[in-house]
Short mmCIF file of C-alpha atoms in Angstrom, two decimals:
data_model
loop_
_atom_site.label_atom_id
_atom_site.label_comp_id
_atom_site.label_asym_id
_atom_site.label_seq_id
_atom_site.Cartn_x
_atom_site.Cartn_y
_atom_site.Cartn_z
CA MET G 1 -0.02 0.03 -0.14
CA LYS G 2 2.69 2.15 0.79
CA ILE G 3 4.63 1.57 -2.18
CA LEU G 4 1.58 2.17 -4.31
CA SER G 5 0.67 5.58 -2.77
CA VAL G 6 4.23 6.89 -3.47
CA ILE G 7 3.48 5.63 -7.51
CA ILE G 8 0.61 7.95 -7.60
CA SER G 9 1.70 10.65 -5.95
CA SER G 10 4.70 10.74 -8.14
CA ALA G 11 2.41 10.43 -11.27
CA MET G 12 0.42 13.06 -10.03
CA LEU G 13 3.19 15.22 -9.74
CA LEU G 14 4.73 14.26 -13.04
CA SER G 15 1.25 15.18 -14.64
CA ALA G 16 1.37 18.75 -12.70
CA CYS G 17 4.62 19.55 -13.86
CA SER G 18 3.89 18.31 -17.78
CA MET G 19 0.77 20.62 -17.57
CA ALA G 20 2.34 23.68 -15.79
CA ALA G 21 5.50 23.13 -18.63
CA GLN G 22 2.57 23.29 -21.57
CA ASP G 23 0.87 26.41 -20.01
CA ASN G 24 3.77 28.19 -20.25
CA SER G 25 5.03 26.91 -23.67
CA GLY G 26 3.56 29.91 -25.43
CA SER G 27 5.08 32.60 -22.85
CA ASN G 28 8.26 34.01 -22.73
CA ASN G 29 7.30 35.78 -19.22
CA ASN G 30 9.18 34.28 -15.98
CA GLU G 31 10.14 31.33 -17.95
CA LYS G 32 13.68 30.21 -16.34
CA ARG G 33 15.37 27.11 -18.90
CA GLU G 34 18.65 25.94 -19.29
CA ARG G 35 20.01 22.96 -21.44
CA HIS G 36 21.10 19.73 -19.73
CA HIS G 37 24.31 18.07 -21.33
CA THR G 38 22.03 15.37 -22.66
CA GLY G 39 20.26 18.19 -24.70
CA ARG G 40 16.90 18.17 -23.19
CA VAL G 41 15.33 21.21 -22.04
CA ILE G 42 14.72 21.56 -18.09
CA TYR G 43 12.99 24.02 -16.13
CA GLN G 44 13.90 25.84 -12.88
CA ASP G 45 12.17 23.34 -10.68
CA ASP G 46 13.67 20.13 -12.28
CA PHE G 47 16.51 18.86 -10.01
CA THR G 48 17.91 16.71 -12.42
CA ASN G 49 20.86 18.77 -13.75
CA THR G 50 22.07 19.39 -10.11
CA ALA G 51 21.48 15.68 -9.57
CA ALA G 52 23.42 14.44 -12.77
CA GLU G 53 26.20 17.32 -11.83
CA THR G 54 26.83 15.98 -7.99
CA VAL G 55 25.77 12.24 -7.94
CA ASN G 56 29.17 11.37 -8.95
CA GLY G 57 30.98 13.31 -6.54
CA VAL G 58 29.65 11.53 -3.87
CA VAL G 59 31.29 8.16 -2.69
CA SER G 60 30.45 5.06 -0.38
CA VAL G 61 32.66 4.73 2.57
CA LYS G 62 33.00 1.27 4.29
CA SER G 63 35.00 0.67 7.50
CA TYR G 64 36.37 -2.33 8.92
CA ALA G 65 37.95 -3.36 12.14
CA THR G 66 38.92 -6.50 14.23
CA PRO G 67 36.68 -7.59 16.59
CA ARG G 68 38.27 -7.08 20.22
CA GLN G 69 38.96 -10.41 21.62
CA SER G 70 37.78 -11.48 25.27
CA TYR G 71 40.12 -12.73 27.65
CA GLY G 72 39.41 -15.17 30.65
CA ASN G 73 36.99 -17.98 30.82
CA ARG G 74 33.97 -15.89 31.39
CA GLY G 75 34.69 -13.48 28.37
CA GLY G 76 35.81 -10.83 30.20
CA TYR G 77 38.18 -9.56 33.08
CA ASP G 78 38.54 -11.75 36.15
CA PRO G 79 40.60 -10.27 38.64
CA PHE G 80 41.60 -13.54 40.22
CA VAL G 81 42.30 -14.99 36.70
CA ASP G 82 43.95 -12.33 34.79
CA ASP G 83 45.34 -10.02 37.14
CA PRO G 84 49.09 -10.66 36.37
CA PHE G 85 50.31 -9.03 39.91
CA PHE G 86 47.84 -11.85 41.26
CA GLU G 87 49.82 -14.32 39.21
CA PHE G 88 53.09 -12.93 40.37
CA PHE G 89 52.49 -13.22 44.03
CA PHE G 90 50.09 -15.88 44.62
CA GLY G 91 50.83 -18.14 41.55
CA SER G 92 47.67 -19.37 39.49
CA PRO G 93 44.28 -20.02 41.22
CA ARG G 94 44.30 -23.25 39.33
CA GLY G 95 47.43 -24.44 40.10
CA GLY G 96 50.62 -24.19 38.31
CA ARG G 97 51.05 -21.50 35.71
CA ARG G 98 48.14 -20.27 34.04
CA GLN G 99 48.17 -21.41 30.42
CA GLN G 100 46.86 -18.55 28.00
CA GLN G 101 43.85 -20.43 25.74
CA GLU G 102 44.07 -20.46 22.12
CA GLN G 103 41.95 -17.72 20.80
CA PRO G 104 40.86 -18.14 16.92
CA LYS G 105 42.31 -15.68 14.74
CA ALA G 106 39.74 -12.82 14.29
CA GLU G 107 38.93 -11.57 10.92
CA GLN G 108 37.91 -7.73 9.89
CA ARG G 109 34.52 -7.30 9.46
CA GLN G 110 32.58 -4.39 8.39
CA ILE G 111 31.50 -1.87 11.18
CA GLY G 112 30.40 1.10 9.56
CA LEU G 113 28.74 2.55 6.15
CA GLY G 114 28.29 6.01 5.28
CA SER G 115 29.04 8.25 2.47
CA GLY G 116 31.88 11.07 1.32
CA VAL G 117 32.36 14.14 -0.72
CA ILE G 118 35.10 14.02 -3.26
CA ILE G 119 36.61 17.76 -2.78
CA SER G 120 39.74 17.84 -4.86
CA GLY G 121 40.92 15.95 -7.87
CA ASP G 122 43.97 14.69 -6.14
CA GLY G 123 41.63 12.23 -4.04
CA TYR G 124 40.73 14.10 -0.81
CA ILE G 125 37.51 13.36 0.95
CA VAL G 126 35.81 14.92 3.69
CA THR G 127 33.14 12.85 5.58
CA ASN G 128 32.18 12.37 9.31
CA ASN G 129 34.13 11.31 12.01
CA HIS G 130 31.69 8.62 13.21
CA VAL G 131 31.65 7.11 9.86
CA ILE G 132 35.41 6.02 10.32
CA ALA G 133 35.82 5.98 13.81
CA ASP G 134 37.44 2.40 15.06
CA ALA G 135 38.48 1.66 11.52
CA GLU G 136 41.34 -0.25 10.85
CA ARG G 137 40.87 -0.08 7.04
CA LEU G 138 38.61 1.93 4.87
CA GLU G 139 37.24 1.20 1.42
CA VAL G 140 35.87 3.81 -0.61
CA THR G 141 33.63 3.10 -3.69
CA LEU G 142 32.93 5.56 -6.52
CA ASN G 143 29.50 5.95 -8.31
CA ASP G 144 30.93 3.96 -11.21
CA ASN G 145 31.77 0.90 -8.71
CA ARG G 146 35.79 1.66 -8.72
CA ASN G 147 36.98 0.63 -5.53
CA TYR G 148 40.05 2.14 -3.62
CA SER G 149 41.88 1.81 -0.15
CA ALA G 150 41.70 5.01 1.77
CA GLU G 151 44.04 6.73 4.50
CA VAL G 152 42.79 9.12 7.05
CA ILE G 153 44.75 12.39 6.93
CA GLY G 154 42.84 13.83 9.94
CA THR G 155 39.93 13.71 11.83
CA ASP G 156 37.97 15.94 14.34
CA GLU G 157 35.98 15.01 16.80
CA VAL G 158 34.50 18.49 17.90
CA THR G 159 33.14 18.81 14.73
CA ASP G 160 32.42 15.27 13.67
CA LEU G 161 34.42 15.84 10.53
CA ALA G 162 37.24 13.76 8.77
CA LEU G 163 39.58 14.12 5.85
CA ILE G 164 40.53 10.94 3.54
CA LYS G 165 42.28 10.50 0.51
CA ILE G 166 42.46 7.90 -2.00
CA ASP G 167 45.06 7.25 -5.08
CA ALA G 168 43.01 7.38 -8.03
CA PRO G 169 43.15 8.67 -11.44
CA ASP G 170 42.62 12.49 -12.33
CA ASP G 171 38.88 11.58 -13.66
CA LEU G 172 37.42 11.81 -9.95
CA HIS G 173 34.42 14.17 -10.13
CA VAL G 174 34.60 17.07 -7.58
CA ILE G 175 31.84 18.84 -6.24
CA PRO G 176 32.86 22.74 -6.02
CA LEU G 177 32.58 24.39 -2.74
CA GLY G 178 29.81 26.88 -2.02
CA ASP G 179 29.26 29.29 1.00
CA SER G 180 26.76 28.31 3.47
CA GLU G 181 26.62 31.68 4.94
CA ASN G 182 24.59 32.82 1.55
CA LEU G 183 21.94 29.98 2.09
CA LEU G 184 18.54 31.56 2.78
CA VAL G 185 15.63 29.64 4.74
CA GLY G 186 13.69 28.15 2.09
CA GLU G 187 16.19 27.43 -0.55
CA TRP G 188 15.74 24.40 -2.13
CA VAL G 189 18.89 21.92 -1.31
CA LEU G 190 19.34 18.50 -2.40
CA ALA G 191 21.11 15.69 -0.02
CA VAL G 192 23.36 13.27 -2.13
CA GLY G 193 24.30 9.74 -0.44
CA ASN G 194 23.84 6.01 0.32
CA PRO G 195 21.14 5.55 3.08
CA PHE G 196 20.86 1.89 4.03
CA GLY G 197 23.60 0.98 1.58
CA PHE G 198 21.61 2.44 -1.52
CA THR G 199 24.21 4.03 -3.49
CA SER G 200 23.62 7.28 -5.26
CA THR G 201 20.59 8.26 -3.73
CA VAL G 202 19.29 12.25 -3.91
CA THR G 203 16.80 13.64 -1.97
CA ALA G 204 15.30 16.91 -2.03
CA GLY G 205 14.27 19.65 0.51
CA ILE G 206 14.39 23.25 1.61
CA VAL G 207 16.58 24.91 4.11
CA SER G 208 14.31 24.80 7.32
CA ALA G 209 16.70 26.87 9.81
CA LYS G 210 20.40 27.69 10.15
CA ALA G 211 22.85 27.81 13.27
CA ARG G 212 20.91 25.16 15.01
CA ASN G 213 22.45 23.39 17.85
CA ILE G 214 20.20 20.40 18.53
CA SER G 215 22.05 19.25 21.75
CA ALA G 216 20.87 22.39 23.39
CA GLN G 217 17.49 21.87 21.91
CA PHE G 218 16.82 18.65 23.47
CA GLY G 219 18.32 19.10 26.63
CA GLN G 220 21.41 17.02 25.76
CA GLY G 221 25.05 17.44 26.90
CA ALA G 222 27.55 19.33 24.54
CA ARG G 223 28.50 17.09 21.87
CA GLY G 224 31.06 19.65 20.45
CA ILE G 225 30.75 22.52 17.90
CA GLU G 226 27.11 22.31 16.69
CA SER G 227 25.59 24.79 13.97
CA TYR G 228 23.98 22.92 11.85
CA ILE G 229 21.94 23.65 8.62
CA GLN G 230 18.42 22.39 9.36
CA THR G 231 16.86 20.75 6.25
CA ASP G 232 13.68 18.57 5.28
CA ALA G 233 15.64 16.73 2.83
CA ALA G 234 15.38 12.77 3.48
CA VAL G 235 18.50 11.91 5.27
CA ASN G 236 18.63 7.88 7.01
CA SER G 237 21.33 5.72 8.03
CA GLY G 238 24.57 5.73 5.35
CA ASN G 239 23.61 9.43 4.30
CA SER G 240 26.46 10.49 6.65
CA GLY G 241 29.25 12.28 5.68
CA GLY G 242 27.16 12.98 2.28
CA ALA G 243 26.81 15.99 0.46
CA LEU G 244 24.26 19.07 0.80
CA VAL G 245 24.24 21.11 -2.56
CA ASN G 246 22.38 24.29 -3.44
CA LEU G 247 20.37 24.12 -7.08
CA LYS G 248 23.72 25.40 -8.39
CA GLY G 249 25.58 21.99 -7.35
CA GLU G 250 27.54 23.70 -5.15
CA LEU G 251 28.66 21.68 -1.91
CA VAL G 252 27.01 23.90 1.20
CA GLY G 253 27.02 21.04 3.96
CA ILE G 254 28.03 18.08 4.98
CA ASN G 255 25.30 15.55 6.32
CA ALA G 256 25.62 14.56 9.84
CA ALA G 257 22.70 13.93 11.61
CA ILE G 258 18.80 13.18 12.04
CA TYR G 259 16.51 14.04 14.58
CA SER G 260 14.13 10.93 15.40
CA SER G 261 12.79 8.96 17.91
CA THR G 262 12.72 5.74 15.41
CA GLY G 263 16.26 6.26 14.35
CA ASN G 264 14.83 7.03 10.79
CA TYR G 265 14.10 10.14 9.02
CA ALA G 266 11.14 11.95 10.62
CA GLY G 267 11.56 15.63 9.02
CA CYS G 268 14.61 17.03 10.71
CA SER G 269 18.10 16.27 9.19
CA PHE G 270 21.28 18.54 9.91
CA ALA G 271 24.17 19.24 8.05
CA ILE G 272 27.34 20.96 8.73
CA PRO G 273 27.79 24.06 7.06
CA THR G 274 31.02 24.33 4.44
CA SER G 275 31.82 27.70 6.76
CA ILE G 276 32.94 25.34 9.22
CA VAL G 277 34.04 22.47 6.87
CA GLN G 278 36.38 24.66 4.85
CA LYS G 279 38.50 25.61 7.85
CA VAL G 280 38.78 22.21 9.25
CA VAL G 281 39.55 20.70 6.10
CA SER G 282 41.92 22.98 5.41
CA ASP G 283 43.51 22.82 8.80
CA LEU G 284 43.76 18.78 8.73
CA LYS G 285 45.23 19.04 5.28
CA GLN G 286 48.31 21.55 6.47
CA PHE G 287 48.46 20.59 9.91
CA GLY G 288 46.98 17.10 10.65
CA ALA G 289 45.03 18.63 13.57
CA VAL G 290 42.10 21.61 13.81
CA GLN G 291 44.17 24.92 14.54
CA ARG G 292 41.21 25.94 17.16
CA ALA G 293 40.79 29.32 18.65
CA TYR G 294 39.22 30.13 22.12
CA LEU G 295 38.22 32.99 23.58
CA GLY G 296 38.51 31.99 27.29
CA ILE G 297 35.01 32.27 28.60
CA SER G 298 32.35 30.10 30.40
CA PHE G 299 28.71 31.37 28.84
CA MET G 300 25.20 31.26 28.71
CA GLU G 301 22.72 32.13 26.02
CA LEU G 302 20.62 34.79 26.84
CA THR G 303 17.13 33.91 27.29
CA PRO G 304 13.83 36.12 28.43
CA GLU G 305 14.62 34.41 31.73
CA LEU G 306 18.00 35.63 32.10
CA VAL G 307 17.24 38.99 30.82
CA LYS G 308 14.82 39.30 33.56
CA GLU G 309 16.98 38.13 36.29
CA LYS G 310 20.00 40.00 35.48
CA GLU G 311 18.00 42.96 34.38
CA ILE G 312 20.12 43.13 31.26
CA LYS G 313 19.33 46.50 29.12
CA GLY G 314 20.69 46.84 25.73
CA THR G 315 19.90 43.74 23.92
CA ASN G 316 17.77 40.41 24.37
CA SER G 317 20.08 38.07 22.64
CA GLY G 318 23.32 37.36 22.95
CA ILE G 319 26.29 35.40 24.67
CA TYR G 320 25.98 36.19 28.42
CA VAL G 321 29.65 36.13 29.82
CA ALA G 322 29.48 33.81 33.31
CA GLU G 323 33.09 33.63 33.82
CA VAL G 324 36.25 34.75 32.13
CA GLN G 325 39.33 32.69 32.69
CA GLU G 326 42.66 34.07 33.58
CA ARG G 327 45.28 34.47 30.69
CA SER G 328 42.93 34.23 28.38
CA ALA G 329 42.16 36.32 25.33
CA ALA G 330 38.95 37.62 26.63
CA ALA G 331 40.94 38.83 29.80
CA GLU G 332 43.20 40.74 27.48
CA ALA G 333 40.21 42.12 25.93
CA LYS G 334 38.95 43.39 29.44
CA LEU G 335 35.97 41.53 29.04
CA GLN G 336 33.78 40.98 32.58
CA LYS G 337 31.03 38.66 33.91
CA GLY G 338 27.99 39.99 33.23
CA ASP G 339 28.94 41.45 29.37
CA ILE G 340 26.96 40.42 26.70
CA ILE G 341 28.77 39.50 23.53
CA ILE G 342 26.42 40.34 20.23
CA ALA G 343 29.36 39.50 17.34
CA LEU G 344 33.21 38.74 16.71
CA ASP G 345 34.16 40.91 13.68
CA ASN G 346 31.17 41.09 11.44
CA TYR G 347 29.72 37.55 12.75
CA PRO G 348 26.65 38.25 14.65
CA THR G 349 26.62 35.73 17.81
CA LEU G 350 23.00 35.97 19.10
CA SER G 351 23.21 32.21 19.98
CA THR G 352 25.47 29.46 21.16
CA ALA G 353 25.54 28.24 17.43
CA GLN G 354 26.34 31.15 15.81
CA LEU G 355 29.30 31.85 18.53
CA GLN G 356 30.64 28.32 17.99
CA GLU G 357 30.50 28.93 13.92
CA ALA G 358 31.89 32.35 14.29
CA ILE G 359 35.16 31.12 16.37
CA THR G 360 35.64 28.25 14.00
CA LYS G 361 36.44 30.53 11.16
CA PHE G 362 39.50 31.64 13.43
CA SER G 363 42.63 30.09 14.64
CA PRO G 364 45.19 30.93 17.43
CA GLY G 365 46.90 34.46 16.73
CA SER G 366 44.01 35.81 14.75
CA LYS G 367 43.12 39.25 15.77
CA VAL G 368 39.49 39.52 16.11
CA THR G 369 36.98 42.45 17.49
CA VAL G 370 34.56 41.68 19.72
CA THR G 371 31.70 43.85 20.05
CA TYR G 372 29.57 43.44 23.51
CA ILE G 373 27.11 45.08 25.34
CA ARG G 374 27.96 46.30 29.07
CA ASN G 375 25.46 48.20 31.27
CA GLY G 376 23.52 49.06 28.24
CA LYS G 377 26.08 50.31 26.18
CA ARG G 378 27.82 49.03 23.22
CA ASN G 379 31.41 48.35 23.42
CA VAL G 380 34.35 47.37 20.91
CA SER G 381 37.55 45.64 21.75
CA THR G 382 40.13 43.87 19.98
CA VAL G 383 41.96 40.54 20.74
CA THR G 384 44.30 38.15 19.67
CA LEU G 385 42.63 34.71 19.98
CA ARG G 386 44.50 31.67 21.50
CA ASN G 387 44.80 27.98 21.48
CA ASN G 388 43.42 26.08 24.56
CA HIS G 389 46.87 26.04 26.43
CA GLY G 390 46.78 29.89 26.45
CA ASN G 391 49.18 30.47 23.47
CA THR G 392 49.48 30.71 19.56
CA ALA G 393 51.63 27.42 19.03
CA VAL G 394 50.54 25.23 16.02
CA THR G 395 48.58 22.74 17.54
CA ARG G 396 49.94 19.01 16.49
CA PRO G 397 47.74 16.27 15.94
CA ASP G 398 47.19 14.09 19.35
CA THR G 399 48.09 10.61 18.08
CA PRO G 400 49.61 7.53 19.85
CA GLU G 401 52.72 9.16 19.12
CA SER G 402 52.21 11.66 21.78
CA LEU G 403 52.83 8.61 24.26
CA GLY G 404 56.16 9.47 23.59
CA ALA G 405 57.48 5.66 23.57
CA GLU G 406 58.93 2.99 21.65
CA MET G 407 57.20 -0.26 22.63
CA ALA G 408 57.67 -3.99 21.90
CA ASP G 409 56.53 -7.25 22.76
CA ALA G 410 58.15 -8.41 26.09
CA ASP G 411 61.26 -10.60 25.48
CA GLU G 412 60.06 -14.25 26.42
CA THR G 413 63.08 -15.03 28.86
CA MET G 414 62.06 -12.08 30.61
CA LEU G 415 58.84 -12.84 31.19
CA LYS G 416 59.68 -16.45 32.35
CA SER G 417 61.98 -14.89 35.08
CA LEU G 418 59.14 -12.94 36.35
CA GLY G 419 56.73 -15.65 36.29
CA LEU G 420 54.36 -14.06 33.91
CA SER G 421 52.83 -14.98 30.64
CA HIS G 422 52.46 -11.67 28.84
CA GLY G 423 53.38 -7.78 28.51
CA VAL G 424 54.71 -5.32 26.48
CA THR G 425 58.29 -3.43 27.24
CA VAL G 426 58.75 0.37 26.86
CA LYS G 427 62.16 0.46 25.41
CA SER G 428 62.47 3.87 25.31
CA VAL G 429 60.72 7.14 26.58
CA ASP G 430 60.59 10.59 24.88
CA PRO G 431 61.16 13.36 28.00
CA ASP G 432 58.35 15.30 26.02
CA GLY G 433 56.15 12.69 25.86
CA ARG G 434 52.95 11.64 28.27
CA PHE G 435 54.48 8.84 29.32
CA ALA G 436 57.35 10.93 30.69
CA GLU G 437 54.94 13.09 32.33
CA ALA G 438 53.69 10.55 33.97
CA GLY G 439 56.95 9.29 35.60
CA MET G 440 57.57 6.34 33.33
CA LYS G 441 60.87 5.02 33.10
CA LYS G 442 62.03 3.02 29.99
CA ASN G 443 62.59 -0.89 30.43
CA PHE G 444 59.02 -0.52 32.15
CA ILE G 445 56.61 -3.69 31.44
CA ILE G 446 53.16 -2.92 30.83
CA LEU G 447 50.63 -5.71 31.91
CA MET G 448 47.24 -4.07 32.09
CA ILE G 449 45.71 -0.83 30.91
CA ASN G 450 41.96 0.18 32.17
CA GLY G 451 41.76 -3.50 33.01
CA GLN G 452 43.04 -4.82 29.87
CA ARG G 453 45.38 -7.56 29.33
CA ILE G 454 48.39 -6.07 27.21
CA ASP G 455 50.06 -8.95 25.06
CA LYS G 456 51.12 -7.08 21.70
CA ALA G 457 52.41 -3.33 21.47
CA ASP G 458 49.93 -2.56 18.65
CA THR G 459 46.94 -3.10 21.77
CA VAL G 460 48.35 -0.32 23.29
CA THR G 461 47.35 1.83 20.30
CA LYS G 462 44.16 0.78 19.94
CA LEU G 463 43.24 1.25 23.57
CA TYR G 464 44.91 4.88 23.05
CA LYS G 465 42.31 5.19 20.36
CA ALA G 466 39.71 3.87 21.83
CA ILE G 467 40.01 6.04 25.05
CA ARG G 468 40.40 9.03 22.82
CA GLN G 469 36.97 8.80 20.97
CA SER G 470 35.23 7.38 24.58
CA ASP G 471 32.45 9.84 25.47
CA SER G 472 34.11 10.16 29.13
CA ARG G 473 34.90 13.15 30.56
CA ASP G 474 38.19 12.23 31.86
CA LYS G 475 40.05 10.17 29.63
CA VAL G 476 42.98 8.54 31.20
CA MET G 477 44.86 5.40 30.74
CA PHE G 478 45.67 3.28 34.21
CA ILE G 479 48.88 1.48 33.46
CA SER G 480 49.81 -1.32 35.78
CA GLY G 481 53.17 -3.24 35.29
CA ILE G 482 56.58 -4.25 36.16
CA TYR G 483 60.27 -3.16 36.15
CA PRO G 484 62.66 -6.00 35.53
CA ASP G 485 64.11 -6.00 38.72
CA GLY G 486 60.59 -6.98 40.30
CA GLN G 487 59.58 -3.29 41.19
CA GLN G 488 55.59 -3.22 40.48
CA ALA G 489 54.16 0.54 39.45
CA TYR G 490 51.02 2.06 38.32
CA TYR G 491 50.73 5.21 36.50
CA ALA G 492 47.88 7.45 35.53
CA VAL G 493 48.39 9.02 32.15
CA PRO G 494 45.66 11.63 31.10
CA LEU G 495 44.89 11.97 27.53
CA ASN G 496 42.62 14.94 27.70
CA ASP G 497 43.66 17.86 25.56
#
């Protein structure tokens, strides 16, 4: 019944369009048409030209990873069976040395499916970070079914964007970059992607709203920078990372989220605007990490209740400064608690989403003009933005290399002498790395990290990535191990920025 109703509706729409075309055939008034590359004349309301110009610039992105193996007879961590210190001091609870059970070799399996947008002829593709998170291997399929392996150039959890690259011929179809700031509410847009694995899918809608913060709207905690374009173009699972384009065929957003009680499309789709995408992609390509600027304030979005409570005058909307951090850009600008920020340079900041979108345009070291209301009067101050460390230095990628250690599987002879069955040796420690900051010395044998046995050097890297990508506010590696002289040690290695 549902399929039938769609067919009837489509037929009625085609009939109506045909009649409209016939009605206009004898008149030159307000007739806007152009010739498609096939030679067919199309009218303004026909999306076929835009679809044809963009569908080949959107790819399918599949992510693969090896399922994490469990340890112990119960498939989890048992402190009496799996704790190496229990084994070292008390022996195996089953008597004799514990024998590690044979585990079948795990094979990679697909863990994610999404979309991506080709943004340059040399193979750079932008997608969502959540599409490629936890992936050990990425596979990109073009619209003509050509397959390529992809490498990750850089990721940014804060904006949920990622830049990947394929080595492909020069005939890649590039979707030109448009300006999302010129989008108007009510303007037609198309979403291009691979919903549910159906490739080359195009849906149409209008711009429903701009600078939308969906976490704040629905009472959820902060999820990062959110200043979405809201549309009613149908977007579903698999569309993530796909293109939102205007009728000129220009990229104006990267589809990222929907709001739905069922998990499927329910009328609200959200895309990351190109005003954010452009800066993030440029930084990832050049530095491998986003050069993110900070003003250095705690703030609240102005509400009617807050206006009344604080007896605010001069504006009814803006960013209320709740606290100014020491040695910050805001402190340099002499901002004070109670000030209402209404603009950065020429970008309005009347909401949290607008402030987030405005600040992403700048880098540490950028000089910006802050416009604010104090005691009902408008004020302007110039400030040099800084990074989250309070300076203007270039931010490098926070990768496993930041641990600052060379690691290798522990020597079997050493393990036997200590009565252990597994471990990873820290062969050297960089004095500027995270391990050194925690106090770890070389030759330390890592046995456990956050309750998981460590028997391979690459397991440390995998755990690092898993912790960094977790939703935990305090991201820490709790490491236990032993030195060759038998001295046991524990280290807490914070991974927060």
